[in-house]
Tab-separated table of C-alpha atoms and ligand atoms in Angstrom:
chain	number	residue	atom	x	y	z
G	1	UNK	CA	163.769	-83.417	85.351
G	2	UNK	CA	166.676	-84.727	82.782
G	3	UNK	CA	169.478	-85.276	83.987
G	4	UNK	CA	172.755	-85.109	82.060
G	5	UNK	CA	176.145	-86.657	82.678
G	6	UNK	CA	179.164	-85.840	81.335
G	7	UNK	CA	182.249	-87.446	81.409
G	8	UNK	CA	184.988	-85.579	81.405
G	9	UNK	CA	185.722	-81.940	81.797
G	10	UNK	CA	188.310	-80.947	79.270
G	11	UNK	CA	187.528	-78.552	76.492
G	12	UNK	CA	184.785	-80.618	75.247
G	13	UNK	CA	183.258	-81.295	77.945
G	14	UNK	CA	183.058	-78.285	79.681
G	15	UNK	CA	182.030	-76.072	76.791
G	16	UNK	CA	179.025	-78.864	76.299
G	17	UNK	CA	178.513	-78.872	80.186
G	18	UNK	CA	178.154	-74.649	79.888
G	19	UNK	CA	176.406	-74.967	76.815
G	20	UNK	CA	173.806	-76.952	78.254
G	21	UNK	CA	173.156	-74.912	81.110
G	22	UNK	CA	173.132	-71.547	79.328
G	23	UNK	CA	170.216	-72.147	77.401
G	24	UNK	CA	168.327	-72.140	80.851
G	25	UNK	CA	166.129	-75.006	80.665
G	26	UNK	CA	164.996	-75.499	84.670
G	27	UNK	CA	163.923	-78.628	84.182
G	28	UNK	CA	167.290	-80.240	82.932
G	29	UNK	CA	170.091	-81.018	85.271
G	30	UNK	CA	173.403	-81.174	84.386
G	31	UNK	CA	176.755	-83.065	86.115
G	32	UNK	CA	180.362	-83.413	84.779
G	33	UNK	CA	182.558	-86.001	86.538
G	34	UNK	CA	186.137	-85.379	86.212
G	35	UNK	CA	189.035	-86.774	88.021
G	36	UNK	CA	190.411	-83.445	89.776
G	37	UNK	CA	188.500	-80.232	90.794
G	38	UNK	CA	191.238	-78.163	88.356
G	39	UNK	CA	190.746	-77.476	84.424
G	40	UNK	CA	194.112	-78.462	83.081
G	41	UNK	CA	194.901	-76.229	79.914
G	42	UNK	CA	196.456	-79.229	77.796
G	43	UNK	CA	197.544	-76.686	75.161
G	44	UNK	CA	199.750	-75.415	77.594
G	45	UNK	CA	201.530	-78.130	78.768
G	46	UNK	CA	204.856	-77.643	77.301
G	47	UNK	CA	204.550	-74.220	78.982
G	48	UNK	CA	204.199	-75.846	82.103
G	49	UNK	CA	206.642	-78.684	81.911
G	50	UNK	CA	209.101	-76.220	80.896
G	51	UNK	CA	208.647	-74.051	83.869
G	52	UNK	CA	206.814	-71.272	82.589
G	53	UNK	CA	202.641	-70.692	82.707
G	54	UNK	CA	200.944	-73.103	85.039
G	55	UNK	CA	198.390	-75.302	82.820
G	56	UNK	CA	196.455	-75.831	85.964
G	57	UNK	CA	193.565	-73.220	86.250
G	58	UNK	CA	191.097	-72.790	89.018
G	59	UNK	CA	187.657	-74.131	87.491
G	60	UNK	CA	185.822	-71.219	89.059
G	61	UNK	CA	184.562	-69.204	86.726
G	62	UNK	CA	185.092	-71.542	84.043
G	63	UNK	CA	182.282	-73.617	84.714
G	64	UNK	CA	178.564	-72.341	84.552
G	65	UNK	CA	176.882	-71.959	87.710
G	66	UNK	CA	174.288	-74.608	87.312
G	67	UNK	CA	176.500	-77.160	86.430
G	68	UNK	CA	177.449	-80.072	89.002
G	69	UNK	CA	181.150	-80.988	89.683
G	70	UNK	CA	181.152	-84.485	90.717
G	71	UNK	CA	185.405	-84.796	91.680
G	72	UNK	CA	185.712	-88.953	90.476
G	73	UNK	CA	186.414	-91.133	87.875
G	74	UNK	CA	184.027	-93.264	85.521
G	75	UNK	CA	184.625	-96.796	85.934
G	76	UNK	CA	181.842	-98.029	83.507
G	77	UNK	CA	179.725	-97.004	81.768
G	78	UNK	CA	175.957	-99.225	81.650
G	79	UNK	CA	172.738	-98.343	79.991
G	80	UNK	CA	171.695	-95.836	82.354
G	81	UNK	CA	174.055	-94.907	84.598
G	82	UNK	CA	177.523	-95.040	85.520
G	83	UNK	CA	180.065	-96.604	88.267
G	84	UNK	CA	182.541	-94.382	90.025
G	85	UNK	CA	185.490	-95.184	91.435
G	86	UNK	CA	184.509	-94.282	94.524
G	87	UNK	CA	182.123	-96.730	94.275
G	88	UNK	CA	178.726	-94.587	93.671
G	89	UNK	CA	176.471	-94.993	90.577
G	90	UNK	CA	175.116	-91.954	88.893
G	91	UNK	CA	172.072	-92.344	86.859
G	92	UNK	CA	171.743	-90.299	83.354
G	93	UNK	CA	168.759	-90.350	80.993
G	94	UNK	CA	171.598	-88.426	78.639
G	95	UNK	CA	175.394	-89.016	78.486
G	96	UNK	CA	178.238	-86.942	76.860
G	97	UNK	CA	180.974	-88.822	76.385
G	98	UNK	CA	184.024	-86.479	76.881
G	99	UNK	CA	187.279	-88.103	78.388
G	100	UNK	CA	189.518	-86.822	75.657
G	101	UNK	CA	192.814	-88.257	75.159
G	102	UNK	CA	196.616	-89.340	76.806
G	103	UNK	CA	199.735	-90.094	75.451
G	104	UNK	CA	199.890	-93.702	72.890
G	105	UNK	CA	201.682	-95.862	73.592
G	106	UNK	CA	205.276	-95.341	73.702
G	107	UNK	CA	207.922	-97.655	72.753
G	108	UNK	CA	209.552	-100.636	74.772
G	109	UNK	CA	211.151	-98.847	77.767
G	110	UNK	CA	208.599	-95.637	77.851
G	111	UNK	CA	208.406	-95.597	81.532
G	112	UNK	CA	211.898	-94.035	81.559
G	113	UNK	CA	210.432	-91.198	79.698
G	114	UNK	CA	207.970	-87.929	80.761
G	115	UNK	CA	205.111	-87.904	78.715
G	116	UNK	CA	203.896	-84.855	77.541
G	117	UNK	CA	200.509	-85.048	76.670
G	118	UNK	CA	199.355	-85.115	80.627
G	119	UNK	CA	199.827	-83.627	83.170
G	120	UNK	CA	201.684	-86.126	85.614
G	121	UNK	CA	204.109	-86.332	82.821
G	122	UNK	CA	204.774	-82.492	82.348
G	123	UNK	CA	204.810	-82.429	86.120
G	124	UNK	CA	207.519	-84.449	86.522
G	125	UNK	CA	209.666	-82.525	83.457
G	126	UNK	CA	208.897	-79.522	85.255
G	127	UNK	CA	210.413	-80.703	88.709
G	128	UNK	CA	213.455	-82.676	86.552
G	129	UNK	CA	214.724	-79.766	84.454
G	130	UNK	CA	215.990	-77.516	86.613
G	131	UNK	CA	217.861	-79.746	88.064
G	132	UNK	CA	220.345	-80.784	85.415
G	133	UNK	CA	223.444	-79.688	85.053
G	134	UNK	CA	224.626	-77.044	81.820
G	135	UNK	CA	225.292	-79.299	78.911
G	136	UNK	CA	222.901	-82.275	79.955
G	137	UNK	CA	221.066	-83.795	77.583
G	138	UNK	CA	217.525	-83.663	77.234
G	139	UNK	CA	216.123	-85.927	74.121
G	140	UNK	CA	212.419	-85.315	73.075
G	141	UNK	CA	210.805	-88.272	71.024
G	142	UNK	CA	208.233	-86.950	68.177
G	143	UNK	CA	208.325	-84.633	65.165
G	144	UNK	CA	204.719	-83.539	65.543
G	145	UNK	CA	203.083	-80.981	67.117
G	146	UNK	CA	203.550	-81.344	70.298
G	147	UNK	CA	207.324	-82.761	70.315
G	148	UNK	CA	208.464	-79.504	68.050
G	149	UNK	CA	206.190	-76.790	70.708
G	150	UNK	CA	208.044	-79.064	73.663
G	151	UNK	CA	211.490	-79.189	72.210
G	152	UNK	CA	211.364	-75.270	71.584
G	153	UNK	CA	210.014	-74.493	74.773
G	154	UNK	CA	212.573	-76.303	76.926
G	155	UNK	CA	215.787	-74.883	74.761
G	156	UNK	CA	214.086	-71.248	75.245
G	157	UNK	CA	213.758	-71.654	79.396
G	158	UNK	CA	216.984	-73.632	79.314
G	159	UNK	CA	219.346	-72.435	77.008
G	160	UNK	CA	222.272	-74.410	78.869
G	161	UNK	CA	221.151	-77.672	78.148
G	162	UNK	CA	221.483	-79.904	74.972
G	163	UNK	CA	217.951	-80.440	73.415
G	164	UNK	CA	217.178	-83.111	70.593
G	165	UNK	CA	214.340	-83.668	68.845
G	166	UNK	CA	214.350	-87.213	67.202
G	167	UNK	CA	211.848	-88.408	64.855
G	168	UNK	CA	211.342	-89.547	60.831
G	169	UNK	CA	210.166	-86.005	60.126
G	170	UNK	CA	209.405	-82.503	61.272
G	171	UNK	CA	206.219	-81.430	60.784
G	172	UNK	CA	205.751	-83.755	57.988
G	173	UNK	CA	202.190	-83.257	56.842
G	174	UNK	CA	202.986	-79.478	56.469
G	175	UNK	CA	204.415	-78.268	52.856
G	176	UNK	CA	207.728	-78.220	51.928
G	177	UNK	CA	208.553	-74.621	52.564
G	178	UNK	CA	206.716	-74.800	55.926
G	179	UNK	CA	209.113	-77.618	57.244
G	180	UNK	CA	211.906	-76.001	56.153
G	181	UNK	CA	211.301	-72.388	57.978
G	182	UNK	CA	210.061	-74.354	61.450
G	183	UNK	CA	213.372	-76.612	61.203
G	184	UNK	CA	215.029	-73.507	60.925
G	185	UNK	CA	213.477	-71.769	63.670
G	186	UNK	CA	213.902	-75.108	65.664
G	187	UNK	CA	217.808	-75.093	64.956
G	188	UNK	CA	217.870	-71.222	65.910
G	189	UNK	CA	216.745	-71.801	69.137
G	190	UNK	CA	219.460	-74.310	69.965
G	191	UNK	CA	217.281	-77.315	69.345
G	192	UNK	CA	219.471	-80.303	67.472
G	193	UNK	CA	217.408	-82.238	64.940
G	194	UNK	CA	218.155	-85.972	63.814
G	195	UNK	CA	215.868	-86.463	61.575
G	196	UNK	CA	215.263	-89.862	59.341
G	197	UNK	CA	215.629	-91.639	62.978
G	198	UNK	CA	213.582	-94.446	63.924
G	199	UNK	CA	213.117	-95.108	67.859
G	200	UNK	CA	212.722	-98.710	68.971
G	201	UNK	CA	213.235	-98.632	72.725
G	202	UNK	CA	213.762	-96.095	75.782
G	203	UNK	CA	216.632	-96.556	78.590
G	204	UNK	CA	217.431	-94.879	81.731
G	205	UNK	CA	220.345	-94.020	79.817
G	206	UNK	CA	219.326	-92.886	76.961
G	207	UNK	CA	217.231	-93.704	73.631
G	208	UNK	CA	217.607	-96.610	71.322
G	209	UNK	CA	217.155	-95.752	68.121
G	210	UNK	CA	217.811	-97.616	64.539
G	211	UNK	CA	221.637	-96.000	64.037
G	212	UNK	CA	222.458	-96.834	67.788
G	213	UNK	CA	221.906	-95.186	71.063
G	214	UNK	CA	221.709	-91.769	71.917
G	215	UNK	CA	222.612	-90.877	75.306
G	216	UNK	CA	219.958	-88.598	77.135
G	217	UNK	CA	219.897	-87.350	80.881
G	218	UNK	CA	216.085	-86.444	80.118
G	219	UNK	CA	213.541	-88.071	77.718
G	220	UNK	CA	209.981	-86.710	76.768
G	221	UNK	CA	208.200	-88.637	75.227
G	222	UNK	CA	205.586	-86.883	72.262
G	223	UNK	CA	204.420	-89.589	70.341
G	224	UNK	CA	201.129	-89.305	69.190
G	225	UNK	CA	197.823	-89.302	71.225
G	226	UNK	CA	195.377	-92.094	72.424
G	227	UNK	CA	191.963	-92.298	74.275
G	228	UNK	CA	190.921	-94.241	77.717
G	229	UNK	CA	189.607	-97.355	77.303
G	230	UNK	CA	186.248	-96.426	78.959
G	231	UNK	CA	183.881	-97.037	75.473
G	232	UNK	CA	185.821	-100.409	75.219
G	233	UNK	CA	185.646	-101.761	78.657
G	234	UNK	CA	181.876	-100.844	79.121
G	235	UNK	CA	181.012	-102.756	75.451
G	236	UNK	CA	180.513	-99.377	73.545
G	237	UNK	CA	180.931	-99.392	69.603
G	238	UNK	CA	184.729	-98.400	69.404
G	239	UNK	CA	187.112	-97.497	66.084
G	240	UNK	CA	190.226	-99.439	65.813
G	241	UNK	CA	191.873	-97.184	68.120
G	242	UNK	CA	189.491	-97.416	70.930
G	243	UNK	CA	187.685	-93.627	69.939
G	244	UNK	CA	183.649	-94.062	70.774
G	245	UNK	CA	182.131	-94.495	67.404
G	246	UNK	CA	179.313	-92.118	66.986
G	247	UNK	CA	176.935	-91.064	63.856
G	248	UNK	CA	176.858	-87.676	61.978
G	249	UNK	CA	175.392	-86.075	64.569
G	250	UNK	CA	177.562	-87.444	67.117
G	251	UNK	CA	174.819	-90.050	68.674
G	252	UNK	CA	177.132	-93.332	69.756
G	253	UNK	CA	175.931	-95.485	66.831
G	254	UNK	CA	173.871	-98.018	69.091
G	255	UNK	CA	173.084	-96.076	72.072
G	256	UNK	CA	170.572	-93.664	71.313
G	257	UNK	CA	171.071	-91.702	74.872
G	258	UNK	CA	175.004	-91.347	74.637
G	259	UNK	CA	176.593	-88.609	72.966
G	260	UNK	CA	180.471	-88.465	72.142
G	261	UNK	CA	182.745	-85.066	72.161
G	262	UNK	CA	186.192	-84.100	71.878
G	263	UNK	CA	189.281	-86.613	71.194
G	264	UNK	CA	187.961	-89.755	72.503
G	265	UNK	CA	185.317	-89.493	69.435
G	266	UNK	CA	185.286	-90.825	65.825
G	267	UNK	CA	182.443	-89.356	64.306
G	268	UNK	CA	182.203	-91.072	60.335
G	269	UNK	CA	184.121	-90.162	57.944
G	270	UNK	CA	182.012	-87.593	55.874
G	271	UNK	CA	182.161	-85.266	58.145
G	272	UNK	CA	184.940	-86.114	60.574
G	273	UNK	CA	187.919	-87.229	58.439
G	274	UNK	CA	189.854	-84.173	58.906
G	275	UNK	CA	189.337	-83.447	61.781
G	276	UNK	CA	192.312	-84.217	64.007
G	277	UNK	CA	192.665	-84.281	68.244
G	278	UNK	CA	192.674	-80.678	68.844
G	279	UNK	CA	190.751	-78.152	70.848
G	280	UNK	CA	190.384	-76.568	67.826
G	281	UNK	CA	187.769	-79.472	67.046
G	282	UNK	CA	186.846	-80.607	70.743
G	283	UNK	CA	185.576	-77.314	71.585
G	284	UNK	CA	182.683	-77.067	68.858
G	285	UNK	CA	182.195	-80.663	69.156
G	286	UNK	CA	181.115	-79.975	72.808
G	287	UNK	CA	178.996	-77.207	71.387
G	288	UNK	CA	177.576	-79.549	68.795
G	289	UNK	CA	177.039	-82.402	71.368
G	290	UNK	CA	175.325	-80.255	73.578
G	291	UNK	CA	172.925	-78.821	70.544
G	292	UNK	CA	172.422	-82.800	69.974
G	293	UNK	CA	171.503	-83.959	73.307
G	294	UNK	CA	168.637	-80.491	73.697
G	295	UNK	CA	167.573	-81.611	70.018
G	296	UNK	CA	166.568	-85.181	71.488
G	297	UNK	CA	165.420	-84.122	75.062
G	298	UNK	CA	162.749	-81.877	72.791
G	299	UNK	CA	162.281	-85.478	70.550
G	300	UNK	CA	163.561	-83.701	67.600
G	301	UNK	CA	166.014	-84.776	64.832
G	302	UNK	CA	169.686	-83.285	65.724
G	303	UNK	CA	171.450	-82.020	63.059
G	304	UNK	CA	174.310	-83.619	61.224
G	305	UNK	CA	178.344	-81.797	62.885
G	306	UNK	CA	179.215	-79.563	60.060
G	307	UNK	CA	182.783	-78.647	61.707
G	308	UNK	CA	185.913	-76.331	59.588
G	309	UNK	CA	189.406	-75.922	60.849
G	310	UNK	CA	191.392	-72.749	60.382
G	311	UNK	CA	195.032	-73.183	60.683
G	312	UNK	CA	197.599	-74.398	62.872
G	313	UNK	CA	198.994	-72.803	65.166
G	314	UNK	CA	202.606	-73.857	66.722
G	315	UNK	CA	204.277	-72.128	69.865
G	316	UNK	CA	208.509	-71.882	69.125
G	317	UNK	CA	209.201	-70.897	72.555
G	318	UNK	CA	207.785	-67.359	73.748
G	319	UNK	CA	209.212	-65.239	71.027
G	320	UNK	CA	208.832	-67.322	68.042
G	321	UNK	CA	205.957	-69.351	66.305
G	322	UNK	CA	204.874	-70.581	63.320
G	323	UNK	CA	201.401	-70.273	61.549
G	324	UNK	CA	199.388	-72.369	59.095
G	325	UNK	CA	196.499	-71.282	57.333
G	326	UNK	CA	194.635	-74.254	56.191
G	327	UNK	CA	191.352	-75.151	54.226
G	328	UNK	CA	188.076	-75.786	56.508
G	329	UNK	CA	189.410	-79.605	55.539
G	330	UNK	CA	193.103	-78.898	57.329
G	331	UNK	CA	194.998	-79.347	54.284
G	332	UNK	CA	197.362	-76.107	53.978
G	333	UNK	CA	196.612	-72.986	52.193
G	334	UNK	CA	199.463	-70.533	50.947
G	335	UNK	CA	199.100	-68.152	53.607
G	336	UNK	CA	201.623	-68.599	56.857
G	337	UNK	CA	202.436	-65.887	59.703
G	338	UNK	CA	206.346	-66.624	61.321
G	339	UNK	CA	208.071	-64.628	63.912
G	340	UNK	CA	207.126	-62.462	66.842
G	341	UNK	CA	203.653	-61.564	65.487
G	342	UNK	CA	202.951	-65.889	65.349
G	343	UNK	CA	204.010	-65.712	68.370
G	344	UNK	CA	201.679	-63.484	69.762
G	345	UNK	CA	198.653	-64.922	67.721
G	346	UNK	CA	199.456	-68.223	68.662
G	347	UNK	CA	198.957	-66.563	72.385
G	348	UNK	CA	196.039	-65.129	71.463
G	349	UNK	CA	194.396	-68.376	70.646
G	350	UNK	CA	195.198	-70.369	73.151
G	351	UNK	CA	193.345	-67.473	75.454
G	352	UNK	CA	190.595	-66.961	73.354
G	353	UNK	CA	190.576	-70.957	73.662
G	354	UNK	CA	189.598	-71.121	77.498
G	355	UNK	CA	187.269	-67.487	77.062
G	356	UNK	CA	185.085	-69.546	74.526
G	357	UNK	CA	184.046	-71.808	77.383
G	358	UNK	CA	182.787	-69.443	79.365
G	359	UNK	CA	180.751	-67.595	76.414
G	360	UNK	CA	179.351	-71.184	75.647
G	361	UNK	CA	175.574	-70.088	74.804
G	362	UNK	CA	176.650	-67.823	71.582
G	363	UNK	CA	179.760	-69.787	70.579
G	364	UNK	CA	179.819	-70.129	67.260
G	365	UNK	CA	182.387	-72.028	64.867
G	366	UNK	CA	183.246	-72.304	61.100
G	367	UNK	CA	181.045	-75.027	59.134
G	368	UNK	CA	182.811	-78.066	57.848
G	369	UNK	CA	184.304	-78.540	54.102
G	370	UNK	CA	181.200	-80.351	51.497
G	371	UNK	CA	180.561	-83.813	53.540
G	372	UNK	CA	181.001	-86.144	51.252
G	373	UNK	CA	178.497	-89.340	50.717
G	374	UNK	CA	177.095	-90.822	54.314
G	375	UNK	CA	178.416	-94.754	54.638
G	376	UNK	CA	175.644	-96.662	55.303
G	377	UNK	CA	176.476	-98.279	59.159
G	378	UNK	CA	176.937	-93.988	60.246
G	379	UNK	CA	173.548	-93.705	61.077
G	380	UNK	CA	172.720	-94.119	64.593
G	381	UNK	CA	170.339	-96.398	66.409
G	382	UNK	CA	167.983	-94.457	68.123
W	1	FAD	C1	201.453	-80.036	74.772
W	1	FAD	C2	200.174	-79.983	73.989
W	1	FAD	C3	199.919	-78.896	73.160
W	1	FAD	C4	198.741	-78.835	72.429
W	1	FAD	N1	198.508	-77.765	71.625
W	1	FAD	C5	197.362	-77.674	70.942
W	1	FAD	C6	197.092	-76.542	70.141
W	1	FAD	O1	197.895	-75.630	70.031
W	1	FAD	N2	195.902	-76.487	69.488
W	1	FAD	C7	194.972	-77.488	69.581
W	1	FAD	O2	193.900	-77.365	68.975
W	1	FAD	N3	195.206	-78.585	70.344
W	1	FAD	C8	196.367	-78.705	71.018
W	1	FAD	N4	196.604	-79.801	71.810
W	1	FAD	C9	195.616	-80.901	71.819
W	1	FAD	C10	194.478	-80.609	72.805
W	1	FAD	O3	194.986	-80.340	74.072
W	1	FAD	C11	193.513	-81.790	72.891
W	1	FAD	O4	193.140	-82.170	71.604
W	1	FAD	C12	192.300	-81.389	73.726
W	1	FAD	O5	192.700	-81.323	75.078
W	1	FAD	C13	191.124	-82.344	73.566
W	1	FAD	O6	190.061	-81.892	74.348
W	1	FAD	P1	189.062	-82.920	75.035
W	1	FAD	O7	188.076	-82.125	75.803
W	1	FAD	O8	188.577	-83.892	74.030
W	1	FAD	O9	189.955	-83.770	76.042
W	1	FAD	P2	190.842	-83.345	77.305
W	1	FAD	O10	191.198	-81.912	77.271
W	1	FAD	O11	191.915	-84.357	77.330
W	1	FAD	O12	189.854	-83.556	78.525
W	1	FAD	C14	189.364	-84.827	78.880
W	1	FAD	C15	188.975	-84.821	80.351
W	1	FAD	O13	188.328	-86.057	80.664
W	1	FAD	C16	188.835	-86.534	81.907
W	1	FAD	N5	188.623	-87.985	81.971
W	1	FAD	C17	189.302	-88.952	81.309
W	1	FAD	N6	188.829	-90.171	81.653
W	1	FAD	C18	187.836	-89.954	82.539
W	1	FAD	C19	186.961	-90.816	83.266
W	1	FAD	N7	187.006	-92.156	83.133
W	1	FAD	N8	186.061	-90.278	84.128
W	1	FAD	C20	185.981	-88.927	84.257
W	1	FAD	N9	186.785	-88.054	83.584
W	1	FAD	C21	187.701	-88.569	82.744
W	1	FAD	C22	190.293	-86.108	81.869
W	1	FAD	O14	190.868	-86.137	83.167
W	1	FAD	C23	190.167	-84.701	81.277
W	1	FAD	O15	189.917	-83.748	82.288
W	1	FAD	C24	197.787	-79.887	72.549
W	1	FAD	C25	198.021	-80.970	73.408
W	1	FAD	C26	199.204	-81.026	74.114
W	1	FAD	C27	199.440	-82.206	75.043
């Protein structure tokens, strides 16, 4: 019997964990080890911290039959098994590493703020809001992603508070035109922009910025992401920003029996450069990781992650969004959806997002852009 492990049962990690199981093989066994019995829908956090759809979903259902739940956290990882917090050791003759991502660090004075990339964070915004007063102030920190879905969100459900969005940019890797419409949309749906702003520190009062302080009843905090220290702290090969470092077919680059999914992953650069933290890329990374771990329980070569993107989709409250067609690479094609009908993609997705789990065995996803040339320390130790 082999027995799999995997950490971590976000999008990754549970369409790896179903994937696994699906193909039916009796004589492999497979656990996930996650902190809470729920899935939380990360996509949908600024849904939830805003008071509308829960993010938390019941995991029945969502995870195949055969697979294990083990309810803990990974302490450590060692060379064949790992520590729990609750003090147990779980062996593994394969891990998939899977623990996805949290907020980065904020600046001096972010413990005054809600963060929105997890769920404590968007739990306490969603207890918070309601409770100010018409013509409070609620300041959100971040132009990207997740600040501009968050800062839409909260001035749709709220329309008699003050929302700001403060950051250098809006959307500033989009294309000219693009940025314009969403800071358009943005300032239609009551949502103030000061843009050009640098933040250097958070109060209880309010947000220090580098043209003076801006008073704020509420601050969310949507910086950009960062991963658990888990690879570091157990002496795995890390990036620069603590992602597991992994080769082209996502093998950790000296541990021949780990495998690394999802956010908390830097695969090399030839054929992971564009891909950014997104389910868009954990979920066929868990599909891939999966294909890589049955590839070396049969003691055959895995294939190299050959992973395209498709667009990007961003949530302007419920009646409003904003779509990007891009290149398999992300960069932006010419093509963009606005209005109602973005909207309602954008919805779309993020369903057909948790449905792909559960149809893990004939998932499929769009190959990558022409890898460019292999760097020589990608290839994995086996
Ligand atoms: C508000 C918001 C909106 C977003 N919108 C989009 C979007 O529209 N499209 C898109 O593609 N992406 C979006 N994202 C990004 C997306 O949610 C993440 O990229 C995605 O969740 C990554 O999946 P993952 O499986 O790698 O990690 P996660 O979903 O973060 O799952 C990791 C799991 O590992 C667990 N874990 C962590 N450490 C341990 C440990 N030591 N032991 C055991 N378990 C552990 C965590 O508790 C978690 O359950 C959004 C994110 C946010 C916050």
């Amino acid at each position: 019997m082999t027995h799999v492990v995997v950490v971590g049962a976000g999008y990754a990690g549970v369409m790896a964990a179903n994937r696994l199981a699906a193909v039916g093989q009796s004589d492999v066994r497979v656990t996930v080890v996650n902190p809470r019995p729920e899935f939380v829908e990360r996509i949908r956090l600024h849904e939830h911290a805003a008071g509308g759809a829960s993010a938390v979903q019941e995991r029945r259902g969502l995870l195949h039959r055969d697979v294990r739940l083990r309810v803990a956290t990974v302490d450590e990882i060692a060379a064949r098994s790992v520590r729990l917090d609750d003090g147990a050791a779980l062996d593994f003759d394969y891990l998939l590493y899977a623990v996805g991502s949290t907020a980065a660090q904020g600046p001096p004075g972010a413990e005054y703020a809600c963060s929105i990339a997890d769920l404590a964070g968007a739990d306490s915004l969603r207890g918070q809001l309601p409770r100010l007063s018409a013509g409070a102030r609620v300041v959100v920190i971040g132009g990207g992603l997740t600040g501009i879905e968050t800062a839409a969100e909260i001035a749709y459900r709220y329309p008699s508070l003050v929302v700001e969005l403060v950051s250098q940019s809006v959307a500033g890797w989009l294309p000219e035109s693009s940025r314009a419409s969403i800071e358009g949309k943005l300032a239609k749906a009551g949502v103030r922009l000061r843009t050009g702003v640098r933040v250097t520190g958070i109060r209880p009062d309010g947000v220090v910025t580098d043209t003076g302080l801006l008073p704020s009843d509420c601050t969310v905090w949507a910086g950009s992401f960062g991963v658990p220290d888990l690879a570091l702290r157990s002496g795995l090969p890390v990036a620069a920003d603590g992602r597991l470092r992994t080769d082209d077919t996502l093998v950790c680059v000296d541990h021949g029996r780990i495998v690394g999914v999802g956010d908390a992953v830097a695969p090399p650069r030839h054929v992971g450069e564009h891909l950014r933290m997104s389910c868009q890329a954990a979920i066929p990374m868990g599909a891939h990781g999966a294909d890589t771990v049955l590839a070396l329980i049969r003691g055959e070569r895995p294939e190299p992650l050959s992973l395209g993107l498709a667009g990007q989709a961003i949530s302007l409250g419920r009646r409003d969004g904003f779509i990007q067609a891009t290149h398999r690479d992300d960069s932006a094609r010419g093509f963009v959806l606005s209005g109602r009908v973005a909207a309602v993609v954008k919805e779309r997705v993020c369903r057909f997002t948790v449905a792909s789990m559960r149809f893990s065995r004939a998932y499929r996803w769009l190959p990558g852009p022409t890898p460019t040339v292999p760097e020589p320390n990608s290839i994995a130790v086996r």
